[in-house]
Amino acid sequence: MSRSHAPAMPDRARVEEAAGWLSGRVVRTPVLNCPAIDRLAGARILLKAENLQTGGSYKMRGAMLAVGRLAAAGHTGVVAQSTGNHAVAVALAARRHGLAATVVLPVDAAPVKVARARAAAARVVLAGTTVEERLAAARQLAAADGHPLVDAYDHPDVVAGQGSASLELIEEAERAGTPLDALVVPVGGGGGVAGACLAAAGTPIEVYGVEPVGCDSLARSLAAGRPTPVVPAPTIADGLRPGCVGDLPFAVARDAVRGVVRVDDDAIAEAFRLLLLELKVLVEPSGAAGLAGALRLLTGSDDPGGVLRLPARPCGSDGVLRVAAGSGGSEGGVPGRYRTVGVVLTGGNVEADLVARLAAGPVADPARTEGVAA
């Protein structure tokens, strides 16, 4: 599913350039560690707290870079679409640069996302429930207004900006004397995991994507050799339900990502509770999916203590789809050889009622929670 015309291919140098440009313009979020989570994983887990980023997610990085360059080129407005976080980030970046912003959100978008976009002075348009419907509306608005579309997945500046979060995590792990063996990033449209692959290029770090069961466009795309859409299944990680990985992220990830981990809502909810109760940080389910995937990657089976319920999936006996990778690292991505694993906590924008439900215990019916964790 093409979202843009012949997107330029970014590289590691572009991620480094993005990180330099973004320095002082976005928050350099902390890298956190929790002994309780390390014990559960059997390895050191370093967590990049992008839930503390301006706008509540790492989407601010790509949006700030893309909008900043458009402002410098003389544009007076921008258009964007997303399930929530990218739209909020573009609205905030546009306000910072004095541009008008129009953002297209699904009709079932989380009220907090709609409110935050409007608070940033954006014009909010609600359109359908699918990415195709939002894209159609966004393209019409961009053509009518004469403003460029800042794509959530297929924009090279967005991919490079998102990659700066992974680059900072890699650098801080090295400075601490605990270099990463693997890097785990949740996958929606794929911009974050593509940016992570670029940030890790030239290193032995193995990059994994994490997708909710039934929302596994990247896994299916890697198996098919081309971007492959899915009909997204209900999940509490609504920000990981775009329907198809972007063309540009796929072009980057297909030769660089080491594999994809599929996790179900129970695993995501347990990871959410670990982060909230053990690390004392609030993330949205889409961000918690990264930790759920890392724990699955490292343990490879159900946790005997019942902290995480991670049933096997058709992609393999341990729930991990592995593909050939262009980078080095342990043969076959053997989980037991990872001593330090980085995880990007991609965002923290979540409705209060969902926080209460997830903190209380078992996962509610996903059909009742769609649209609240974009």
Short mmCIF file of C-alpha atoms in Angstrom, two decimals:
data_model
loop_
_atom_site.label_atom_id
_atom_site.label_comp_id
_atom_site.label_asym_id
_atom_site.label_seq_id
_atom_site.Cartn_x
_atom_site.Cartn_y
_atom_site.Cartn_z
CA MET A 1 0.00 0.00 0.00
CA SER A 2 1.89 3.04 -1.25
CA ARG A 3 1.60 6.12 0.92
CA SER A 4 4.10 8.37 -0.80
CA HIS A 5 5.89 8.72 -4.12
CA ALA A 6 9.41 7.24 -4.30
CA PRO A 7 10.49 8.09 -0.74
CA ALA A 8 14.18 8.81 -0.32
CA MET A 9 16.18 6.21 1.59
CA PRO A 10 17.69 7.58 4.82
CA ASP A 11 20.84 6.11 6.37
CA ARG A 12 22.69 6.17 9.70
CA ALA A 13 24.34 9.47 8.85
CA ARG A 14 20.89 10.98 8.42
CA VAL A 15 19.87 9.71 11.87
CA GLU A 16 23.03 11.24 13.36
CA GLU A 17 22.29 14.51 11.55
CA ALA A 18 18.72 14.39 12.86
CA ALA A 19 19.93 13.82 16.41
CA GLY A 20 22.22 16.82 16.16
CA TRP A 21 19.47 19.07 14.77
CA LEU A 22 17.00 17.90 17.42
CA SER A 23 19.41 18.49 20.30
CA GLY A 24 17.85 21.21 22.45
CA ARG A 25 14.61 21.07 20.46
CA VAL A 26 13.26 17.86 21.99
CA VAL A 27 13.79 16.26 25.39
CA ARG A 28 16.75 13.90 25.75
CA THR A 29 14.72 11.39 27.70
CA PRO A 30 16.29 9.24 30.43
CA VAL A 31 17.32 5.61 30.12
CA LEU A 32 15.82 3.62 32.98
CA ASN A 33 16.56 0.26 34.52
CA CYS A 34 14.62 -1.88 36.99
CA PRO A 35 16.27 -4.77 38.88
CA ALA A 36 12.93 -6.58 39.18
CA ILE A 37 12.47 -6.54 35.41
CA ASP A 38 16.09 -7.63 34.90
CA ARG A 39 15.54 -10.63 37.17
CA LEU A 40 12.43 -11.61 35.26
CA ALA A 41 14.19 -11.27 31.91
CA GLY A 42 17.45 -12.91 32.95
CA ALA A 43 19.30 -10.00 31.33
CA ARG A 44 19.80 -6.27 31.72
CA ILE A 45 16.92 -4.28 30.21
CA LEU A 46 17.55 -0.61 29.44
CA LEU A 47 14.36 1.36 28.83
CA LYS A 48 14.34 4.60 26.82
CA ALA A 49 11.56 6.63 28.45
CA GLU A 50 10.04 8.39 25.43
CA ASN A 51 6.77 8.49 27.36
CA LEU A 52 8.41 11.55 28.99
CA GLN A 53 8.99 13.25 25.62
CA THR A 54 7.24 16.50 24.70
CA GLY A 55 3.80 15.52 23.45
CA GLY A 56 4.04 12.23 25.32
CA SER A 57 5.74 10.14 22.62
CA TYR A 58 8.80 9.71 20.45
CA LYS A 59 6.68 10.87 17.51
CA MET A 60 7.72 14.38 18.52
CA ARG A 61 11.20 13.70 17.16
CA GLY A 62 10.16 12.95 13.60
CA ALA A 63 7.48 15.61 13.59
CA MET A 64 9.81 18.33 14.86
CA LEU A 65 12.44 17.51 12.25
CA ALA A 66 10.03 17.25 9.34
CA VAL A 67 7.98 20.32 10.24
CA GLY A 68 11.10 22.34 11.05
CA ARG A 69 12.54 21.70 7.62
CA LEU A 70 9.26 22.52 5.92
CA ALA A 71 9.07 25.78 7.86
CA ALA A 72 12.62 26.64 6.81
CA ALA A 73 11.62 25.97 3.19
CA GLY A 74 8.87 28.58 3.44
CA HIS A 75 5.75 26.46 3.93
CA THR A 76 3.02 28.05 6.02
CA GLY A 77 1.10 24.94 7.04
CA VAL A 78 1.16 21.15 7.23
CA VAL A 79 -1.30 18.26 7.16
CA ALA A 80 -0.96 14.93 8.97
CA GLN A 81 -2.97 11.85 9.82
CA SER A 82 -2.56 9.19 12.49
CA THR A 83 -4.32 7.29 15.22
CA GLY A 84 -3.13 9.95 17.65
CA ASN A 85 0.47 10.47 18.69
CA HIS A 86 1.88 11.58 15.33
CA ALA A 87 -1.00 14.01 14.87
CA VAL A 88 -0.42 15.51 18.31
CA ALA A 89 3.31 15.77 17.61
CA VAL A 90 2.80 17.48 14.25
CA ALA A 91 0.36 19.93 15.85
CA LEU A 92 2.88 20.79 18.56
CA ALA A 93 5.76 21.10 16.09
CA ALA A 94 3.69 23.32 13.81
CA ARG A 95 2.81 25.62 16.68
CA ARG A 96 6.48 25.78 17.68
CA HIS A 97 7.40 26.89 14.14
CA GLY A 98 4.43 29.17 13.59
CA LEU A 99 2.73 27.01 10.97
CA ALA A 100 -0.93 26.12 10.60
CA ALA A 101 -1.71 22.44 11.18
CA THR A 102 -4.57 20.22 10.10
CA VAL A 103 -4.62 16.72 11.55
CA VAL A 104 -6.89 13.84 10.60
CA LEU A 105 -7.82 11.38 13.34
CA PRO A 106 -10.17 8.38 13.34
CA VAL A 107 -13.72 8.92 14.53
CA ASP A 108 -12.99 6.67 17.52
CA ALA A 109 -9.80 8.51 18.50
CA ALA A 110 -9.04 8.84 22.17
CA PRO A 111 -10.57 12.04 23.55
CA VAL A 112 -7.24 12.95 25.15
CA LYS A 113 -5.55 12.88 21.73
CA VAL A 114 -8.21 15.03 20.13
CA ALA A 115 -8.03 17.48 23.02
CA ARG A 116 -4.23 17.70 22.88
CA ALA A 117 -4.21 18.32 19.14
CA ARG A 118 -6.79 21.08 19.52
CA ALA A 119 -4.89 22.55 22.46
CA ALA A 120 -1.91 22.88 20.12
CA ALA A 121 -4.12 25.03 17.84
CA ALA A 122 -4.52 22.37 15.16
CA ARG A 123 -7.64 21.97 13.07
CA VAL A 124 -8.87 18.45 13.84
CA VAL A 125 -10.78 16.46 11.24
CA LEU A 126 -12.29 13.08 12.15
CA ALA A 127 -12.46 10.59 9.28
CA GLY A 128 -13.38 6.90 9.36
CA THR A 129 -11.61 4.21 11.30
CA THR A 130 -8.97 2.95 8.85
CA VAL A 131 -5.67 4.36 7.65
CA GLU A 132 -6.99 4.39 4.08
CA GLU A 133 -9.89 6.63 5.08
CA ARG A 134 -7.62 8.98 7.01
CA LEU A 135 -5.09 9.15 4.18
CA ALA A 136 -7.77 9.95 1.64
CA ALA A 137 -9.08 12.77 3.82
CA ALA A 138 -5.57 14.07 4.55
CA ARG A 139 -4.62 14.12 0.88
CA GLN A 140 -7.78 16.02 -0.03
CA LEU A 141 -7.10 18.59 2.68
CA ALA A 142 -3.45 18.93 1.65
CA ALA A 143 -4.45 19.53 -1.96
CA ALA A 144 -7.15 22.02 -1.01
CA ASP A 145 -4.93 23.97 1.38
CA GLY A 146 -1.72 23.71 -0.64
CA HIS A 147 0.12 22.36 2.38
CA PRO A 148 2.48 19.35 2.42
CA LEU A 149 1.47 16.07 4.02
CA VAL A 150 3.80 14.94 6.82
CA ASP A 151 3.35 11.19 6.53
CA ALA A 152 3.50 9.21 9.75
CA TYR A 153 5.54 6.37 8.22
CA ASP A 154 6.90 7.11 4.76
CA HIS A 155 8.60 10.45 5.37
CA PRO A 156 12.42 10.16 5.54
CA ASP A 157 12.69 12.94 8.14
CA VAL A 158 10.12 11.16 10.31
CA VAL A 159 12.07 7.89 10.13
CA ALA A 160 15.37 9.64 10.87
CA GLY A 161 13.87 11.63 13.72
CA GLN A 162 12.34 8.54 15.29
CA GLY A 163 15.70 6.83 14.94
CA SER A 164 17.34 9.47 17.15
CA ALA A 165 15.65 7.91 20.20
CA SER A 166 17.33 4.58 19.48
CA LEU A 167 20.62 6.33 18.74
CA GLU A 168 20.55 8.04 22.14
CA LEU A 169 19.80 4.72 23.84
CA ILE A 170 22.70 3.03 22.04
CA GLU A 171 25.07 5.85 22.96
CA GLU A 172 24.05 5.96 26.62
CA ALA A 173 24.38 2.20 26.98
CA GLU A 174 27.91 2.40 25.57
CA ARG A 175 28.85 5.25 27.90
CA ALA A 176 27.60 3.24 30.87
CA GLY A 177 29.78 0.30 29.88
CA THR A 178 26.76 -1.89 29.06
CA PRO A 179 26.57 -1.89 25.24
CA LEU A 180 23.39 -3.25 23.74
CA ASP A 181 23.23 -6.72 22.25
CA ALA A 182 19.68 -6.23 21.00
CA LEU A 183 17.22 -3.38 20.53
CA VAL A 184 13.44 -3.88 20.65
CA VAL A 185 10.91 -1.41 19.24
CA PRO A 186 7.10 -1.64 18.86
CA VAL A 187 5.86 -1.60 15.26
CA GLY A 188 2.86 0.27 13.90
CA GLY A 189 3.64 1.79 10.51
CA GLY A 190 7.28 0.86 11.00
CA GLY A 191 9.00 4.25 11.22
CA GLY A 192 10.36 3.58 14.69
CA VAL A 193 11.82 0.16 13.96
CA ALA A 194 13.26 1.43 10.66
CA GLY A 195 14.90 4.30 12.53
CA ALA A 196 16.26 1.81 15.06
CA CYS A 197 17.75 -0.28 12.25
CA LEU A 198 19.48 2.80 10.86
CA ALA A 199 20.76 3.84 14.30
CA ALA A 200 22.19 0.34 14.85
CA ALA A 201 23.78 0.08 11.38
CA GLY A 202 27.44 -0.84 11.51
CA THR A 203 27.14 -2.30 15.02
CA PRO A 204 26.53 -5.88 16.20
CA ILE A 205 23.21 -4.83 17.76
CA GLU A 206 20.29 -6.97 16.59
CA VAL A 207 17.01 -5.10 16.10
CA TYR A 208 13.61 -6.69 16.72
CA GLY A 209 10.17 -5.35 16.04
CA VAL A 210 7.16 -6.15 18.22
CA GLU A 211 3.61 -6.45 16.90
CA PRO A 212 0.31 -7.41 18.54
CA VAL A 213 -1.06 -10.75 17.47
CA GLY A 214 -3.30 -10.17 14.46
CA CYS A 215 -1.70 -6.78 13.70
CA ASP A 216 1.49 -8.27 12.28
CA SER A 217 1.93 -6.51 8.96
CA LEU A 218 5.72 -6.31 9.31
CA ALA A 219 6.07 -10.02 10.06
CA ARG A 220 3.85 -10.93 7.12
CA SER A 221 5.61 -8.43 4.88
CA LEU A 222 9.02 -9.88 5.69
CA ALA A 223 7.73 -13.36 4.92
CA ALA A 224 6.16 -12.21 1.64
CA GLY A 225 9.03 -9.98 0.59
CA ARG A 226 6.79 -6.94 0.09
CA PRO A 227 4.56 -4.67 2.21
CA THR A 228 1.53 -6.77 3.08
CA PRO A 229 -1.61 -5.28 4.59
CA VAL A 230 -3.63 -6.97 7.32
CA VAL A 231 -7.07 -6.42 8.71
CA PRO A 232 -6.01 -5.37 12.22
CA ALA A 233 -7.37 -7.46 15.05
CA PRO A 234 -8.74 -5.75 18.16
CA THR A 235 -5.98 -4.90 20.63
CA ILE A 236 -5.40 -2.60 23.57
CA ALA A 237 -2.28 -1.36 21.72
CA ASP A 238 -4.31 0.73 19.30
CA GLY A 239 -1.28 2.71 18.14
CA LEU A 240 0.08 -0.51 16.60
CA ARG A 241 -2.88 -1.02 14.23
CA PRO A 242 -2.12 0.94 11.02
CA GLY A 243 -3.02 -2.01 8.76
CA CYS A 244 0.17 -2.01 6.70
CA VAL A 245 3.80 -1.20 7.28
CA GLY A 246 4.98 1.79 5.27
CA ASP A 247 6.93 1.33 2.04
CA LEU A 248 9.95 3.26 3.28
CA PRO A 249 10.14 1.52 6.69
CA PHE A 250 9.84 -1.86 4.98
CA ALA A 251 12.61 -0.99 2.52
CA VAL A 252 14.88 -0.21 5.48
CA ALA A 253 13.83 -3.08 7.75
CA ARG A 254 13.73 -5.95 5.29
CA ASP A 255 17.52 -6.29 5.19
CA ALA A 256 18.30 -5.00 8.68
CA VAL A 257 15.74 -6.14 11.23
CA ARG A 258 16.67 -9.42 12.92
CA GLY A 259 13.15 -10.53 13.60
CA VAL A 260 9.64 -9.79 14.80
CA VAL A 261 8.07 -10.83 18.08
CA ARG A 262 4.29 -11.23 18.26
CA VAL A 263 2.66 -10.56 21.64
CA ASP A 264 -0.94 -10.80 22.78
CA ASP A 265 -2.94 -8.38 24.91
CA ASP A 266 -2.31 -10.35 28.10
CA ALA A 267 1.44 -9.97 27.61
CA ILE A 268 1.08 -6.26 26.84
CA ALA A 269 -1.09 -5.72 29.93
CA GLU A 270 1.38 -7.54 32.17
CA ALA A 271 4.24 -5.46 30.77
CA PHE A 272 2.17 -2.33 31.40
CA ARG A 273 1.72 -3.37 35.04
CA LEU A 274 5.42 -4.14 35.44
CA LEU A 275 6.34 -0.69 34.21
CA LEU A 276 3.73 1.01 36.34
CA LEU A 277 4.22 -0.92 39.58
CA GLU A 278 7.91 -1.85 39.47
CA LEU A 279 9.50 0.99 37.50
CA LYS A 280 6.86 3.56 38.54
CA VAL A 281 6.39 4.95 35.03
CA LEU A 282 3.20 5.29 33.03
CA VAL A 283 3.25 4.15 29.42
CA GLU A 284 0.50 3.46 26.95
CA PRO A 285 -0.12 -0.17 25.90
CA SER A 286 1.57 0.45 22.54
CA GLY A 287 4.74 1.44 24.40
CA ALA A 288 4.46 -1.45 26.85
CA ALA A 289 4.39 -3.84 23.88
CA GLY A 290 8.13 -3.24 23.51
CA LEU A 291 8.85 -4.62 26.96
CA ALA A 292 6.44 -7.51 26.39
CA GLY A 293 8.37 -8.38 23.23
CA ALA A 294 11.74 -8.12 24.92
CA LEU A 295 10.63 -10.43 27.72
CA ARG A 296 9.30 -12.91 25.17
CA LEU A 297 12.53 -12.74 23.23
CA LEU A 298 14.63 -13.35 26.33
CA THR A 299 12.54 -16.00 28.08
CA GLY A 300 11.17 -17.83 25.07
CA SER A 301 8.38 -19.43 27.11
CA ASP A 302 5.75 -18.72 29.74
CA ASP A 303 7.15 -17.20 32.89
CA PRO A 304 6.84 -19.80 35.68
CA GLY A 305 5.87 -17.09 38.13
CA GLY A 306 2.87 -16.11 36.02
CA VAL A 307 4.02 -12.49 35.64
CA LEU A 308 3.75 -12.68 31.88
CA ARG A 309 1.51 -14.98 29.88
CA LEU A 310 3.23 -15.40 26.54
CA PRO A 311 1.72 -18.35 24.64
CA ALA A 312 3.52 -19.81 21.62
CA ARG A 313 2.45 -18.51 18.21
CA PRO A 314 2.50 -20.05 14.73
CA CYS A 315 5.55 -17.98 13.77
CA GLY A 316 7.80 -20.33 15.74
CA SER A 317 8.10 -22.40 18.87
CA ASP A 318 9.16 -19.33 20.85
CA GLY A 319 6.83 -16.80 19.22
CA VAL A 320 9.63 -15.05 17.33
CA LEU A 321 9.85 -14.71 13.56
CA ARG A 322 13.52 -14.43 12.58
CA VAL A 323 14.74 -13.34 9.20
CA ALA A 324 18.12 -12.95 7.59
CA ALA A 325 19.76 -9.73 8.65
CA GLY A 326 22.46 -7.62 7.09
CA SER A 327 24.17 -6.93 10.42
CA GLY A 328 26.24 -9.25 12.55
CA GLY A 329 25.41 -10.59 15.97
CA SER A 330 24.75 -13.99 17.43
CA GLU A 331 23.90 -16.69 14.93
CA GLY A 332 20.16 -17.01 14.52
CA GLY A 333 19.51 -14.39 17.18
CA VAL A 334 19.82 -16.85 20.08
CA PRO A 335 18.01 -15.14 22.99
CA GLY A 336 20.25 -16.64 25.69
CA ARG A 337 23.26 -14.76 24.35
CA TYR A 338 21.76 -11.31 24.92
CA ARG A 339 23.18 -9.72 28.07
CA THR A 340 21.82 -6.19 27.56
CA VAL A 341 18.67 -5.38 25.64
CA GLY A 342 17.36 -1.90 24.90
CA VAL A 343 13.65 -1.15 24.68
CA VAL A 344 12.09 2.08 23.43
CA LEU A 345 9.03 2.99 25.52
CA THR A 346 7.46 4.81 22.61
CA GLY A 347 4.73 6.77 24.37
CA GLY A 348 2.65 7.48 27.43
CA ASN A 349 -0.61 8.99 26.16
CA VAL A 350 -3.34 6.83 27.63
CA GLU A 351 -6.85 7.35 28.96
CA ALA A 352 -7.29 7.31 32.73
CA ASP A 353 -10.04 4.69 32.62
CA LEU A 354 -7.83 2.29 30.65
CA VAL A 355 -5.01 2.81 33.15
CA ALA A 356 -7.40 1.86 35.93
CA ARG A 357 -8.60 -1.26 34.12
CA LEU A 358 -5.12 -2.47 33.22
CA ALA A 359 -3.70 -1.75 36.67
CA ALA A 360 -6.52 -3.71 38.28
CA GLY A 361 -5.75 -7.00 36.57
CA PRO A 362 -7.03 -9.00 33.58
CA VAL A 363 -7.41 -7.36 30.20
CA ALA A 364 -10.85 -6.04 29.32
CA ASP A 365 -12.55 -6.89 26.04
CA PRO A 366 -10.33 -5.18 23.42
CA ALA A 367 -13.42 -4.19 21.43
CA ARG A 368 -14.32 -1.84 24.29
CA THR A 369 -10.85 -0.28 24.47
CA GLU A 370 -10.03 0.40 20.80
CA GLY A 371 -8.97 3.93 20.05
CA VAL A 372 -7.69 4.76 23.49
CA ALA A 373 -3.96 4.10 23.14
CA ALA A 374 -2.86 5.44 19.82
#
